[in-house]
Structure formats: structure tokens, C-alpha cells
XYZ file of C-alpha atoms in Angstrom:
427
model
C 0.241 0.130 -0.004
C 1.377 3.395 -0.983
C 2.250 6.160 1.682
C -0.092 9.060 2.323
C -0.222 12.356 3.968
C -2.545 12.478 6.858
C -3.455 15.093 9.434
C -5.408 13.912 12.674
C -6.464 15.892 15.700
C -8.817 18.574 17.023
C -9.102 22.254 16.376
C -11.184 25.301 17.187
C -13.534 24.935 14.199
C -14.835 21.495 15.609
C -13.846 21.134 19.368
C -14.797 23.274 22.257
C -11.993 24.756 24.617
C -12.984 21.991 27.348
C -11.624 19.331 24.803
C -8.723 21.073 23.422
C -7.265 22.069 26.784
C -7.402 18.260 27.776
C -5.130 17.306 24.704
C -2.628 20.135 24.861
C 0.712 18.642 24.497
C 3.510 20.481 26.356
C 6.734 21.203 24.253
C 8.880 18.877 26.574
C 6.396 16.060 25.769
C 6.578 16.150 22.209
C 9.691 13.765 21.655
C 8.198 10.981 23.675
C 4.800 11.305 22.054
C 6.144 11.226 18.439
C 8.496 8.266 19.362
C 5.203 6.365 20.526
C 3.217 7.291 17.356
C 6.065 6.241 14.851
C 6.326 2.834 16.551
C 2.816 1.837 15.342
C 2.911 -0.259 12.418
C 2.348 1.634 8.966
C 3.505 5.280 10.380
C 6.592 6.238 8.656
C 6.760 9.896 9.613
C 5.217 12.378 12.437
C 5.144 15.868 13.769
C 2.758 17.282 16.116
C 1.361 21.103 16.456
C -0.104 22.013 19.762
C -1.552 25.538 20.226
C -4.470 27.255 21.973
C -6.604 26.542 18.974
C -5.536 23.030 17.707
C -3.756 19.745 18.548
C -3.008 18.257 15.278
C -0.712 15.232 14.485
C 0.806 15.210 10.849
C 1.668 12.014 9.356
C 2.951 9.948 6.441
C 1.359 6.417 6.853
C 0.585 3.503 4.703
C -2.285 2.164 6.820
C -4.695 5.055 7.049
C -7.341 3.516 9.576
C -4.506 1.980 11.721
C -2.835 5.281 11.817
C -5.781 7.343 12.909
C -6.496 4.624 15.466
C -2.829 5.005 16.830
C -2.890 8.613 17.182
C -6.470 8.649 18.857
C -5.103 6.029 21.384
C -1.940 7.865 21.949
C -3.622 11.241 22.344
C -6.107 9.752 24.825
C -3.403 7.823 26.922
C -0.926 10.828 26.918
C -3.508 13.491 28.163
C -6.242 11.559 29.835
C -8.958 12.327 27.631
C -11.439 9.547 27.374
C -11.169 7.961 24.016
C -14.922 8.386 23.254
C -14.896 11.947 23.748
C -11.890 12.370 21.690
C -13.401 10.395 18.779
C -16.453 12.621 18.924
C -14.261 15.647 18.193
C -11.662 14.207 15.861
C -10.970 15.629 12.494
C -8.955 13.966 9.680
C -7.392 15.038 6.572
C -5.632 12.934 3.980
C -3.766 13.514 0.677
C -4.333 16.765 -0.995
C -6.806 17.983 1.608
C -4.040 17.305 4.533
C -1.389 19.305 2.450
C -3.643 22.202 1.924
C -4.714 22.413 5.604
C -1.105 22.414 6.565
C -0.484 25.257 4.218
C -3.527 27.222 5.372
C -2.523 26.744 9.150
C 1.155 28.051 8.328
C -0.444 31.125 6.493
C -2.781 31.950 9.316
C -5.768 31.492 7.103
C -7.275 28.850 9.387
C -6.740 30.705 12.466
C -9.307 31.989 14.830
C -8.291 35.585 14.003
C -7.103 35.455 10.151
C -3.710 36.761 9.579
C -2.302 36.354 13.173
C 1.294 36.062 13.069
C 2.178 33.703 15.991
C 1.040 30.476 14.501
C 3.911 30.386 11.999
C 6.663 30.696 14.859
C 4.735 27.956 16.817
C 4.677 25.705 13.800
C 8.354 26.118 13.229
C 9.223 25.402 16.877
C 7.271 22.248 16.807
C 8.777 21.256 13.453
C 12.101 21.422 15.101
C 11.251 19.426 17.870
C 10.052 16.673 15.446
C 13.409 16.900 13.594
C 15.198 16.622 16.922
C 12.978 13.609 17.793
C 13.945 11.876 14.502
C 10.270 11.363 13.553
C 10.481 13.359 10.339
C 11.575 12.048 6.891
C 11.913 13.250 3.246
C 8.101 13.990 2.886
C 7.453 16.002 5.985
C 10.778 17.888 5.544
C 9.606 18.990 2.124
C 6.044 19.488 3.265
C 6.876 21.825 6.289
C 9.396 23.769 4.377
C 6.903 24.457 1.784
C 4.357 25.538 4.328
C 6.983 27.981 5.603
C 7.422 29.378 2.048
C 3.605 29.631 1.543
C 3.377 31.579 4.745
C 5.912 33.979 3.538
C 4.349 34.319 0.110
C 0.946 34.958 1.770
C 2.546 37.704 4.109
C 4.405 39.552 1.273
C 2.011 39.325 -1.582
C -1.193 40.004 0.296
C -2.700 42.194 2.906
C -3.624 39.540 5.403
C -0.723 39.592 7.570
C -0.116 43.403 7.395
C -3.771 43.906 8.557
C -3.827 40.971 10.899
C -5.288 41.053 14.538
C -3.570 38.468 16.835
C -5.579 36.630 19.364
C -3.899 38.970 21.941
C -4.920 42.138 20.069
C -8.532 40.664 19.608
C -8.715 40.512 23.372
C -7.677 43.895 23.786
C -9.848 45.160 21.208
C -12.779 43.295 23.222
C -11.734 44.914 26.141
C -11.908 48.474 24.461
C -15.382 47.830 23.247
C -16.643 46.932 26.550
C -14.919 49.839 28.387
C -15.256 52.204 25.365
C -11.878 53.584 26.404
C -8.923 52.199 28.135
C -6.913 55.503 28.792
C -8.180 55.565 32.338
C -7.963 51.941 33.156
C -5.446 49.582 34.820
C -4.597 46.311 33.153
C -3.159 43.327 34.738
C -1.025 40.937 32.783
C -0.772 37.505 34.329
C 2.049 35.704 32.330
C 5.100 37.249 30.568
C 5.759 34.848 27.657
C 5.229 35.575 23.860
C 1.496 35.826 24.270
C 1.861 38.177 27.178
C 3.928 40.341 25.435
C 1.803 40.661 22.581
C -1.061 41.499 24.925
C 1.015 44.084 26.737
C 1.939 45.688 23.393
C -1.687 45.897 22.362
C -2.719 47.266 25.534
C -0.384 50.089 25.250
C -1.344 50.748 21.602
C -4.947 51.240 22.991
C -3.809 53.736 25.446
C -4.079 51.720 28.747
C -3.311 54.085 31.652
C -1.248 51.525 33.807
C 0.019 48.207 33.162
C 0.781 45.731 35.987
C 2.822 42.433 35.062
C 2.712 39.306 37.121
C 4.642 36.264 36.530
C 5.874 33.153 38.550
C 9.364 33.951 37.612
C 9.672 37.434 38.977
C 12.677 38.463 36.781
C 10.787 37.734 33.699
C 8.051 39.836 35.007
C 10.595 42.739 35.471
C 12.021 42.326 32.125
C 8.619 42.707 30.325
C 7.313 45.446 32.738
C 10.459 47.377 31.901
C 10.173 46.854 28.210
C 6.551 48.080 28.163
C 6.952 50.859 31.079
C 4.623 48.717 33.326
C 5.015 47.852 36.891
C 6.297 44.265 37.853
C 4.778 42.447 40.973
C 5.562 39.244 42.461
C 3.063 36.291 42.001
C 2.253 36.368 45.808
C 0.688 39.749 45.229
C -2.062 38.774 42.917
C -4.490 39.343 45.341
C -3.530 42.857 45.758
C -3.195 43.353 41.979
C -6.682 42.391 41.660
C -7.938 45.214 43.640
C -6.394 47.628 41.335
C -7.040 46.215 37.922
C -10.075 46.871 35.402
C -8.839 44.385 32.886
C -7.052 41.094 33.681
C -5.490 39.100 30.921
C -4.376 35.491 31.511
C -1.233 34.100 29.273
C 0.542 31.474 30.957
C 1.664 28.043 30.270
C 0.500 26.704 33.824
C -1.677 23.632 34.129
C -4.591 24.400 36.609
C -6.216 27.444 37.631
C -4.190 30.585 38.354
C -7.184 32.607 39.310
C -10.121 30.868 41.290
C -13.678 31.953 41.804
C -13.099 32.354 45.606
C -10.089 34.815 44.838
C -12.330 36.824 42.520
C -15.167 37.094 45.014
C -12.740 38.168 47.782
C -11.374 40.846 45.417
C -14.740 42.120 44.543
C -15.904 42.578 47.827
C -12.691 44.722 48.496
C -13.382 46.698 45.343
C -16.848 47.563 46.483
C -18.138 45.481 43.332
C -16.455 47.614 40.910
C -16.728 45.680 37.536
C -13.975 43.339 36.552
C -13.195 42.274 32.938
C -11.245 39.086 32.482
C -9.885 37.455 29.283
C -8.313 33.875 29.549
C -5.970 33.509 26.666
C -4.441 30.242 28.035
C -4.913 26.449 26.967
C -5.454 24.863 29.395
C -7.463 27.643 30.808
C -5.934 29.632 33.692
C -9.209 31.184 35.009
C -11.929 28.966 36.779
C -14.888 29.051 34.402
C -17.098 29.449 37.487
C -15.962 33.020 37.687
C -18.358 33.775 34.939
C -21.279 33.318 37.564
C -20.080 36.203 39.691
C -21.868 39.495 39.219
C -19.973 42.442 38.054
C -17.381 40.226 36.607
C -17.082 39.619 32.815
C -14.893 36.358 31.701
C -14.036 35.571 28.189
C -11.943 32.790 26.858
C -10.516 31.897 23.747
C -13.457 30.469 22.327
C -15.444 33.783 23.046
C -13.195 35.499 20.572
C -15.063 33.783 17.873
C -17.151 37.112 17.266
C -14.117 39.223 17.028
C -12.670 36.718 14.618
C -15.714 36.549 12.345
C -15.384 40.346 12.083
C -11.759 39.993 11.343
C -12.435 37.438 8.608
C -15.291 39.730 6.932
C -12.825 42.594 6.601
C -10.165 40.586 5.302
C -12.107 38.644 2.713
C -10.817 39.963 -0.217
C -6.993 39.551 0.756
C -7.876 36.054 2.115
C -9.174 35.167 -1.427
C -5.793 36.052 -2.889
C -4.017 34.280 -0.141
C -6.185 31.164 -0.943
C -5.030 31.183 -4.726
C -1.494 31.300 -3.448
C -2.050 28.068 -1.274
C -3.865 26.447 -3.982
C -1.084 26.952 -6.358
C 1.608 25.742 -3.917
C -0.614 22.816 -3.200
C -0.506 21.842 -6.802
C 3.442 22.097 -6.913
C 3.761 19.948 -3.990
C 1.529 17.306 -5.094
C 3.621 17.220 -8.195
C 6.583 16.653 -6.234
C 4.854 13.981 -4.101
C 3.833 12.130 -7.257
C 7.322 12.384 -8.701
C 8.577 10.153 -5.783
C 6.513 7.441 -7.174
C 7.630 8.107 -10.796
C 11.286 8.399 -10.184
C 11.945 4.737 -9.593
C 10.063 3.607 -12.576
C 11.818 6.234 -14.788
C 15.198 5.328 -13.494
C 14.503 1.712 -14.048
C 13.382 2.185 -17.588
C 16.420 4.036 -18.405
C 18.802 1.528 -16.924
C 16.954 -1.286 -18.755
C 17.120 0.339 -22.179
C 20.731 1.652 -21.372
C 21.666 -1.914 -20.702
C 19.989 -3.054 -23.955
C 21.985 -0.216 -25.973
C 25.152 -1.079 -24.444
C 24.763 -4.742 -25.112
C 23.822 -4.395 -28.773
C 26.577 -1.813 -29.391
C 29.132 -4.055 -28.015
C 27.880 -6.755 -30.076
C 28.053 -4.790 -33.255
C 31.570 -3.741 -32.429
C 32.625 -7.326 -31.881
C 31.198 -8.284 -35.343
C 32.967 -5.235 -37.009
C 36.512 -5.393 -35.465
C 38.000 -3.166 -38.408
C 36.291 -0.049 -37.117
C 38.532 2.815 -35.731
C 38.102 4.378 -32.443
C 36.742 7.682 -33.903
C 33.911 5.600 -35.792
C 33.067 3.675 -32.663
C 32.711 6.761 -30.686
C 30.199 8.361 -33.154
C 27.971 5.061 -33.360
C 28.118 5.068 -29.550
C 26.942 8.738 -29.535
C 24.255 8.013 -32.189
C 22.801 5.011 -30.103
C 22.687 7.258 -27.012
C 20.871 9.994 -28.887
C 18.543 7.626 -30.473
C 17.686 6.109 -27.226
C 16.978 9.683 -25.668
C 14.593 10.404 -28.273
C 12.676 7.016 -28.175
C 12.199 7.511 -24.318
C 11.512 11.306 -24.148
C 7.834 11.075 -25.065
C 6.695 8.242 -23.017
C 8.745 9.468 -20.036
C 7.262 12.943 -20.421
C 3.958 11.403 -20.534
C 4.341 9.523 -17.398
C 5.515 12.629 -15.585
C 2.666 14.714 -16.738
C -0.144 12.444 -16.011
C -1.737 12.401 -12.496
C -3.945 10.247 -10.516
C -5.365 6.885 -11.938
C -3.799 7.521 -15.234
C -0.312 8.049 -13.955
C -0.768 4.745 -11.746
C -1.888 2.831 -14.576
C 1.000 3.879 -16.949
C 3.582 3.150 -14.265
C 2.092 -0.307 -13.594
C 1.998 -0.948 -17.365
C 5.618 0.034 -18.055
C 6.959 -1.945 -14.976
C 4.946 -5.129 -16.274
C 5.787 -4.634 -19.989
C 9.510 -4.340 -19.449
C 9.580 -6.622 -16.611
C 11.204 -3.927 -14.172
C 10.120 -5.777 -10.898
C 12.689 -8.369 -10.377
C 10.227 -10.719 -8.444
C 7.796 -10.718 -11.578
C 7.438 -14.088 -12.811
C 7.364 -15.174 -16.567
C 4.196 -15.714 -17.736
């Protein structure tokens, strides 16, 4: 059975955050996960992409159904998600659709907010981890590098990226709509990683009056606060920071709730029930969903940004259409290369077979005409090579050009007619 490219997993189109957060694979767990996946029969290559909005495993596999089952079991076992829940939310792309999906993800055309720039960096990071784990081969190497190239073309040839709004900026945009203005508000940022930095940058661009930065690593909080003119605070002072903040954005990689409903209730009492706006950008979620039941507190998570994302997509529809054309053209290019992997062995075998016949006949002719001088022998040999090249040109070109069923038919016919398979028995 021929190998095929396959993508299996969950994403924000089909699965709620409650499922995605249970499947999120931490970067340090990637090597072990990929090693287990590639041990399954029929799985030749593997990589994984785990972000807030998706956990998708990219495979090259011979046995498609077995590969899907293998990934499903490994995801369920690794992250303690019941297999029946996972199967209800599972998506699968294969062949051309898998390639197209990967290219669209890299180009941020499949993101919650179309055009956000973080996904490409995340994909490159997970690609490097897969390379380091030894789970990537020729096909996925080529496919990922092509995806990176597609993302670059989309970014430079369309306005999708230049007009992009990241998840972080969408969160800040939502806050500005709720409060109408942010220049008299205090914002608290919990988490000082990449997502936290982006949130800080967008908060300042919207004119927030004061920025507080809290992180478990206080030195990191100091660095980010200094970069954006904010105030760093130790994690132990979270309760105090909640008294001052109007907007709280959570963007950490912590597992478990950083902010509980009880902590918010306590803060609200001391705030004299002044409204509090919370945005949880983390997966797994950092803020207890029960907070949403508290009066005067408004909690939004990544799924709640869907409305902002919808508006974003509408505003960028024309540029996205141009980007989709680029993606489709690059998918065609990659699929031609992928098909060439099947064609090349047959072409090489044909050339070697006919070259062997040519050489044998030339040698026989020279043996029966010993009077021929060296110069004439060289001319005859060159003529035979030229004749062979012309004879093979049309059939080999036709094999290269055809796709799908015709290509497979031509390949099978060529291998059978010229007995290119060593194990083929005489009939």
C-alpha cells in the first residue's frame, strides 16, 4: 500500500476549549509522544502542532485507518482524555486536503483570527522538535518547508498579515469595546511569555493608563514590565493586583487554575463591587470558568473571541481570497513533487533497462566489426545514445505529466511490460 500524508487531531472549528485543553501537549512531551506514534505499524513519519486552537498530528502513513486509531489512542493515553470524547471531536485530512490544511494553518488562514502572526513561529518550533526527535523524513521535511514558504508568500503578496489581528490584540480590542476607552484603566497581565508580551503591546497601543505584570518568575515580569513601561509584581501579590485592575489578561502555560472563583469574590468585595473584565488566553484555561457566574465580573476565553474573529475574517475577505489562490497553487506544486517520488523509480529503472540493451547491442556490433576505428566507434555509440534518448522522451514525459489513476496505470503498465520488478514471474 502506498504512503499518504494524513492530519489527525482537534481544532477550534470542531472542538470546544474544554476538549482542546485536555489534549494540549506541552513542548517537553513532544519527543516521547512522537516516538510512541512512529512505533505503530504503518506510520513512517510524524510531527505534532499543539497551540491554543489546535492539537494536530501530521503523519506519513501506509495504513490510514490504523494510523488514525494509533494517534487517537496515544492522544487519549497521553493527556487523559476519554477516547470516546476524543473520537467525537476528531478531524482527519488526507492526501491533498491534508497538504492544503497544513499550508493554510502556516499562512494563518485557518486561525481563529485570520492573519495572526504567532502560528508560523509555533509551527516552526514544533517542526524543530520533531526533527530533533527523529520522527520526520523526506516527505514531511519538504511539506513543512513548503508550508513556511507559502506563509512567506501570503505575508508579502497579500494584505492578510499586514492587517492581521492576533488573538492577543483581539482580546484587547474586545476590552476596548466593553469599556469604550482604556486610557483611564489599569490592566493586569498574568504571564510574561510571548502571548503576554503581545497582549502588553496591544494594551499600550490602545492607550491603557497603567500596566501591571505578574509572573511566577519575577525576573521575567521585571523584564517585560520594563520593556513596556509597566509595574512588575511578584506572583504572591496577585490578590493585591486584583484590587487595582480593571482588565485582567491571563496568558500563562500553567496547568490548573491561576485565578479561582473564590479569589475573585474576595477581590470584588474589597473593590466595592467595581466591575472586573477578565480574558483568559491560555489553553489549558488559567481562570476558573465558575468566575463567569459572579455578578459584575465578565470572563471571556479563547472561544469567546469567535465574534471578533468573524468580523476580522469579513474585513479581510478579499485579501484572504488572494491568499487562498497562492495556497492552491503551492499545493499543486507540492503534489506534483509528491507524485514524482512514485514516478522516479520507474523512470530510473526504464532508463537503466534500455541503457543496458543499448550497451549490449553496441558491444555486439563492435565485436562483429573489429575493423572499425576508435573515432567511428565513438560516433556510433553517441548516435545510439541520442536515438535512445529520443525514443524514451515522449513516454517518460507522458508519465511525468499524468496524474491520478492514469499515472498509476502507466506506471504499472511500464513495470509489467518491461519486467522492471525483479520478482515478476515469467508468464
